[in-house]
Amino acid sequence: MRDIETKSRKSELLIILTIVIASVPMILAFSLLVLSSFSEEMVTNLKSFRPTLENWINLFQGKMAITGSIRVNIFEITLNTLIVALGVAGLVTIVSTLAGYALSRMDFRGRKHVMIALLVLHAFPGVALIVGVYLLYKLTLPQDPDLMRFYSFFYVILARGALEIPMSVWLMKGFFDAIPWEFEWSGIIDGASRITVWRKIMLPLVKPGILAVALFAFIAGWQDIIYVRTFLIDQTLATFIESNIESEFSHMPLIAAAGTLYLLPTIVFFLIAQRILLQGYSGGLKG
Amino acid sequence: MLVMVLIFYLIPLVMTVYLSFTSMKNWNVKYLFDLVGFYNYHRLFYMFQHDPSFKAIVLTTIVFILITLVVNVFGGLGLALGTFFLSDIVGSKFRLLWLLPRIAPIAVYSLVWYYFFHETSIGTLNSILMELGIIHQPIPWGQIIPWGAWSVIIFVNGLVGVSFGMIVFTSALNQIPKELVIAARVDGASAWTISKRILIPLLKWHLLYVLTWQFLSLLTTYCHLFLLVEWNLVNRDYGTTLALYVYNTAFLGGELDQGLAAAVILSVIGVSGGFLTLKLLGFEKMMKRPRGDV
Amino acid sequence: MVRIRLENITKEFGDFKALDGIDLEIEEGEFMALLGPSGSGKSTLLYIIAGIYKPTKGRIYFDDGDVTDLPPKDRNVGLVFQNWALYPHMSVFENITFPLELRKVAKGEIRRKVAEVTEMLKIENLLDRYPWQLSGGQQQRVAIARALVKEPDVLLLDEPLSNLDALLRIEVRAELKRLQKKLGITAVYVTHDQAEALAMADRIAVIKDGRLLQVGTPEEIYERPRHKFVGGFIGNPPMNFLNGFADRGILRIGKSTIPLPKEYESVRGEVIVGFRPHDVEIGEGIEGEVYSVEHLGREQIVTVSVEGEMVKVIVPGDRRFEFGDKVRLKPKKIVLFDKKTETAI
Ligand SMILES: Nc1ncnc2c1ncn2[C@@H]1O[C@H](COP(=O)(O)OP(=O)(O)O)[C@@H](O)[C@H]1O
Ligand SMILES: [Mg+2]
């Protein structure tokens, strides 16, 4: 906020100091992880930073342990994570854009109930659902191994996407609500069909909204562990880290490197999408 | 969308409720029609009375939710107010920083704290304290029951939840006319007085909203806890909440039928909480009908 | 009560210069209006006097003390905002006592002061209400009461009447002026409404694009604008302007000529002549053609086209004019402005 300019800067410094102190553990913990990935030993004990790129080289070569021959394909794992994230982002964006438009602009029967249902669903314990979702998965899983793998991708995207949809629809509805009706009316008066109006007028206007929804859905898909480990047959970065933490042979700095790799998109978003991150959340949360 | 809601919400919901009345074990389809009535609910209640593990889980759930809720709401309020009094650029940088726990991959976020609270001298906390001479042996923080384990899970989840309140409060603060704050400044009010006397009273409704909403989230969240428990960073009983208990019984082997009963109980609390929130939000206001007949 | 002195005040917001070298003195107990179009920097200047903004350059003195770096609370100013900024969750009483509470004034003293100020503003019976239960006029009084209750040395008002409807505005402005004189308080009043400034102020400072164009009594500003903009901004309808050429006491406008008054005899070259619609007689002089006529009861405004430029004149309502009538205009009082700088000659 733009405060009065003549006040002493002491109180401002005090606030900054307080927030910084509160943030120290978080900053420390994250930076130590990133640092460790470039170090021969974990530096989480604040000692012995001996820089090396070996962890990253080993990670990309899939050498899980310093000795031994356990190998993984980290590229494939990353690709799996990306598929899930992009799938969730695509699905959520399409569904919520269409549904958001319908809820904002069309007065159909049961509209109100759909909206209430969406909000209540959002508050619904995911864990109660995942059990039923899993049973459905068990019952529909194809037998053919290749098909099974494909199906598990398909299913995890649907299931994880479904979890994001209620809020995203609300968010999209908010963006559509913000567009004056006059734009649309003038389009219709000029003789365009509703579909054309939607494509030519509404879509460009809600682009920022679509971007925000896509970004959040991507983050949700990218960060997920529960759905991925429950449904997906292949490994993602999340399950890779999960399963290698306690194992005897894994070299800890290498896991740190995997974690840093996994964190990379988050950092990229921090750098390029600050406004969307800060505003999008608030728009969605206010409903 | 309706199809997805059907497949991923309604059918699973019906299944969960139904299964909670069967003796389903290990996803074995042969138990599918073995109806046992309220047996699972009774057992749950019985366990609560006699099984120390389950008792610990219920207790953990309550303590975890209450304290984390306070941390979340007041942390969020504090951050929102604090950054409100900073220049916009600095303020938004801090707010961004505090989004990190929410948008970082769950596995990475948990990993970071795994190393921080690690029970050996590799743990950051242990090595700092040892360096300072406060302790001489590394301490397995998460294994000290109950408060060690509770502190760790509250700390880790507390940071995640702070951003929600922070963002809601910040957007509410931005809607308050700046002149109110400046008028108080002209009369000589400090940031603290302005917060206490003007800003917080104006945020009353948002406080209530964040409180109920965050309560629901905490009731149902379990992904960070899952990893902390699985990696043995925190004690199994005192690091597990009901939601995690349901997940573990379902997917890590256990009394699935009882887990399902617990899930149904959670859902009932969740849905009633959801409706309560709607009431608080003044839902009718948001329901403006679309204009025109098209 | 204090005398305010502004010295070379400049305020920049990033690259944008909102105020540019303002020098202004406001006497003790004086009612000074800051007048200018929207966006000219009036509020910015007021906020600098209040201590909300810090000038990029220049200094501010209250009496002889330099207050440039003092925060508002140490300047003892009362400030009334355009939207009044009443705290919505506090009753009228709480709103008014808030500044006193911050100063840790004793309870009994608070009650006495509130009684005094509310009686003066005739809002004693509103104390238990909340802002949303008040009419616009009442809210405005509460805002003034809140500014006055701490007995400030200076009262600063930022377009306090612009949210009131037209009739109420005229009523309130008389009252406000009376109150200011009664208290003898130094007042700085921001407005974009020239009629308000003329009616209320002891002196008016006209601001445009962050520059101070003229300071003077309402009469001076009205009669002897020092800048073309001032003439065009003040009066309703405002001053008329025509391009002309002055030479040896004669002003030529198109084909017509009029004699110049004594003080302009030595002027030679291209000029702009300004005259007020009231100060024109129809008879000999500048040739023009009636373009439109608006009747206002006892008077009428006749718009005359002179060499393609429109000139408004106010004449008694009894004469009839038709569209296209040829008329000759004779300005009784004129002001000449330099063609290039648009400042008065
Ligand atoms: N805080 C600010 N940041 C940037 N520009 C500002 C700020 N405040 C005012 N301005 C600009 O300064 C100019 C003068 O503003 P202001 O003093 O509010 O005008 P007035 O009150 O005369 O309408 C305007 O062009 C406005 O856009
Ligand atoms: Mg203004």
mmCIF file of N, CA and C in Angstrom, chain C residues 212-259:
data_model
loop_
_atom_site.group_PDB
_atom_site.id
_atom_site.type_symbol
_atom_site.label_atom_id
_atom_site.label_comp_id
_atom_site.label_asym_id
_atom_site.label_seq_id
_atom_site.Cartn_x
_atom_site.Cartn_y
_atom_site.Cartn_z
ATOM 1 N N LEU C 212 1.494 26.686 -10.657
ATOM 2 C CA LEU C 212 0.636 27.703 -10.073
ATOM 3 C C LEU C 212 0.516 28.845 -11.079
ATOM 4 N N LEU C 213 -0.705 29.100 -11.574
ATOM 5 C CA LEU C 213 -0.861 30.127 -12.603
ATOM 6 C C LEU C 213 -1.120 31.498 -12.007
ATOM 7 N N GLN C 214 -1.899 31.553 -10.950
ATOM 8 C CA GLN C 214 -2.225 32.853 -10.365
ATOM 9 C C GLN C 214 -2.747 32.668 -8.952
ATOM 10 N N VAL C 215 -2.390 33.611 -8.099
ATOM 11 C CA VAL C 215 -2.944 33.632 -6.754
ATOM 12 C C VAL C 215 -3.551 35.005 -6.537
ATOM 13 N N GLY C 216 -4.754 35.045 -6.019
ATOM 14 C CA GLY C 216 -5.344 36.351 -5.771
ATOM 15 C C GLY C 216 -6.721 36.229 -5.156
ATOM 16 N N THR C 217 -7.303 37.382 -4.824
ATOM 17 C CA THR C 217 -8.650 37.380 -4.289
ATOM 18 C C THR C 217 -9.590 36.965 -5.423
ATOM 19 N N PRO C 218 -10.796 36.509 -5.063
ATOM 20 C CA PRO C 218 -11.742 36.125 -6.116
ATOM 21 C C PRO C 218 -11.940 37.231 -7.136
ATOM 22 N N GLU C 219 -11.962 38.465 -6.652
ATOM 23 C CA GLU C 219 -12.175 39.582 -7.560
ATOM 24 C C GLU C 219 -11.027 39.730 -8.553
ATOM 25 N N GLU C 220 -9.810 39.669 -8.030
ATOM 26 C CA GLU C 220 -8.637 39.773 -8.903
ATOM 27 C C GLU C 220 -8.632 38.666 -9.946
ATOM 28 N N ILE C 221 -8.891 37.470 -9.474
ATOM 29 C CA ILE C 221 -8.868 36.321 -10.374
ATOM 30 C C ILE C 221 -9.917 36.489 -11.462
ATOM 31 N N TYR C 222 -11.048 37.013 -11.067
ATOM 32 C CA TYR C 222 -12.153 37.134 -12.017
ATOM 33 C C TYR C 222 -11.916 38.281 -12.994
ATOM 34 N N GLU C 223 -11.498 39.403 -12.455
ATOM 35 C CA GLU C 223 -11.374 40.596 -13.291
ATOM 36 C C GLU C 223 -10.065 40.644 -14.060
ATOM 37 N N ARG C 224 -8.998 40.207 -13.411
ATOM 38 C CA ARG C 224 -7.694 40.365 -14.059
ATOM 39 C C ARG C 224 -6.942 39.042 -14.115
ATOM 40 N N PRO C 225 -7.471 38.132 -14.909
ATOM 41 C CA PRO C 225 -6.754 36.851 -15.032
ATOM 42 C C PRO C 225 -5.363 37.094 -15.607
ATOM 43 N N ARG C 226 -4.387 36.444 -15.041
ATOM 44 C CA ARG C 226 -3.020 36.670 -15.490
ATOM 45 C C ARG C 226 -2.623 35.672 -16.571
ATOM 46 N N HIS C 227 -3.540 34.785 -16.851
ATOM 47 C CA HIS C 227 -3.245 33.756 -17.834
ATOM 48 C C HIS C 227 -4.543 33.435 -18.556
ATOM 49 N N LYS C 228 -4.431 33.168 -19.842
ATOM 50 C CA LYS C 228 -5.625 32.869 -20.628
ATOM 51 C C LYS C 228 -6.431 31.731 -19.997
ATOM 52 N N PHE C 229 -5.692 30.715 -19.480
ATOM 53 C CA PHE C 229 -6.383 29.562 -18.905
ATOM 54 C C PHE C 229 -7.269 29.974 -17.733
ATOM 55 N N VAL C 230 -6.751 30.912 -16.907
ATOM 56 C CA VAL C 230 -7.509 31.339 -15.723
ATOM 57 C C VAL C 230 -8.822 31.989 -16.159
ATOM 58 N N GLY C 231 -8.731 32.846 -17.166
ATOM 59 C CA GLY C 231 -9.952 33.482 -17.658
ATOM 60 C C GLY C 231 -10.931 32.467 -18.196
ATOM 61 N N GLY C 232 -10.402 31.485 -18.902
ATOM 62 C CA GLY C 232 -11.282 30.491 -19.506
ATOM 63 C C GLY C 232 -11.845 29.507 -18.511
ATOM 64 N N PHE C 233 -11.213 29.420 -17.338
ATOM 65 C CA PHE C 233 -11.652 28.425 -16.362
ATOM 66 C C PHE C 233 -12.669 29.014 -15.394
ATOM 67 N N ILE C 234 -12.605 30.323 -15.221
ATOM 68 C CA ILE C 234 -13.433 30.958 -14.191
ATOM 69 C C ILE C 234 -14.556 31.771 -14.812
ATOM 70 N N GLY C 235 -15.693 31.741 -14.167
ATOM 71 C CA GLY C 235 -16.874 32.437 -14.661
ATOM 72 C C GLY C 235 -17.753 31.476 -15.434
ATOM 73 N N ASN C 236 -19.035 31.727 -15.430
ATOM 74 C CA ASN C 236 -19.953 30.860 -16.150
ATOM 75 C C ASN C 236 -20.984 31.710 -16.879
ATOM 76 N N PRO C 237 -20.985 31.784 -18.197
ATOM 77 C CA PRO C 237 -19.976 31.189 -19.079
ATOM 78 C C PRO C 237 -18.625 31.861 -18.902
ATOM 79 N N PRO C 238 -17.546 31.178 -19.271
ATOM 80 C CA PRO C 238 -16.211 31.743 -19.043
ATOM 81 C C PRO C 238 -15.902 32.882 -20.012
ATOM 82 N N MET C 239 -14.673 33.395 -19.864
ATOM 83 C CA MET C 239 -14.231 34.518 -20.688
ATOM 84 C C MET C 239 -14.173 34.129 -22.172
ATOM 85 N N ASN C 240 -14.482 35.110 -23.046
ATOM 86 C CA ASN C 240 -14.349 34.895 -24.488
ATOM 87 C C ASN C 240 -12.956 35.277 -24.946
ATOM 88 N N PHE C 241 -12.489 34.580 -25.971
ATOM 89 C CA PHE C 241 -11.182 34.909 -26.528
ATOM 90 C C PHE C 241 -11.286 35.065 -28.031
ATOM 91 N N LEU C 242 -10.579 36.104 -28.547
ATOM 92 C CA LEU C 242 -10.497 36.285 -29.991
ATOM 93 C C LEU C 242 -9.061 36.636 -30.353
ATOM 94 N N ASN C 243 -8.632 36.183 -31.523
ATOM 95 C CA ASN C 243 -7.309 36.562 -32.002
ATOM 96 C C ASN C 243 -7.381 37.937 -32.646
ATOM 97 N N GLY C 244 -6.339 38.736 -32.409
ATOM 98 C CA GLY C 244 -6.361 40.061 -33.002
ATOM 99 C C GLY C 244 -4.955 40.599 -33.185
ATOM 100 N N PHE C 245 -4.887 41.802 -33.714
ATOM 101 C CA PHE C 245 -3.593 42.444 -33.923
ATOM 102 C C PHE C 245 -3.655 43.850 -33.347
ATOM 103 N N ALA C 246 -2.738 44.135 -32.415
ATOM 104 C CA ALA C 246 -2.760 45.450 -31.759
ATOM 105 C C ALA C 246 -1.719 46.365 -32.395
ATOM 106 N N ASP C 247 -2.109 47.597 -32.614
ATOM 107 C CA ASP C 247 -1.169 48.557 -33.193
ATOM 108 C C ASP C 247 -1.601 49.970 -32.828
ATOM 109 N N ARG C 248 -0.740 50.658 -32.096
ATOM 110 C CA ARG C 248 -0.967 52.069 -31.741
ATOM 111 C C ARG C 248 -2.373 52.335 -31.195
ATOM 112 N N GLY C 249 -2.754 51.542 -30.200
ATOM 113 C CA GLY C 249 -4.028 51.813 -29.543
ATOM 114 C C GLY C 249 -5.235 51.297 -30.275
ATOM 115 N N ILE C 250 -5.016 50.598 -31.373
ATOM 116 C CA ILE C 250 -6.152 50.036 -32.119
ATOM 117 C C ILE C 250 -5.992 48.524 -32.171
ATOM 118 N N LEU C 251 -7.094 47.827 -31.950
ATOM 119 C CA LEU C 251 -7.077 46.362 -32.047
ATOM 120 C C LEU C 251 -7.893 45.958 -33.251
ATOM 121 N N ARG C 252 -7.227 45.189 -34.154
ATOM 122 C CA ARG C 252 -7.945 44.754 -35.336
ATOM 123 C C ARG C 252 -8.311 43.277 -35.189
ATOM 124 N N ILE C 253 -9.616 43.008 -35.330
ATOM 125 C CA ILE C 253 -10.087 41.618 -35.284
ATOM 126 C C ILE C 253 -10.806 41.367 -36.593
ATOM 127 N N GLY C 254 -10.183 40.587 -37.484
ATOM 128 C CA GLY C 254 -10.770 40.399 -38.798
ATOM 129 C C GLY C 254 -10.896 41.725 -39.510
ATOM 130 N N LYS C 255 -12.113 42.019 -39.923
ATOM 131 C CA LYS C 255 -12.326 43.269 -40.639
ATOM 132 C C LYS C 255 -12.609 44.426 -39.692
ATOM 133 N N SER C 256 -13.017 44.066 -38.437
ATOM 134 C CA SER C 256 -13.421 45.125 -37.507
ATOM 135 C C SER C 256 -12.226 45.638 -36.716
ATOM 136 N N THR C 257 -12.388 46.828 -36.191
ATOM 137 C CA THR C 257 -11.385 47.367 -35.268
ATOM 138 C C THR C 257 -12.090 47.961 -34.076
ATOM 139 N N ILE C 258 -11.398 47.886 -32.899
ATOM 140 C CA ILE C 258 -11.895 48.582 -31.711
ATOM 141 C C ILE C 258 -10.731 49.313 -31.083
ATOM 142 N N PRO C 259 -11.026 50.407 -30.377
ATOM 143 C CA PRO C 259 -9.942 51.118 -29.704
ATOM 144 C C PRO C 259 -9.506 50.359 -28.456
#
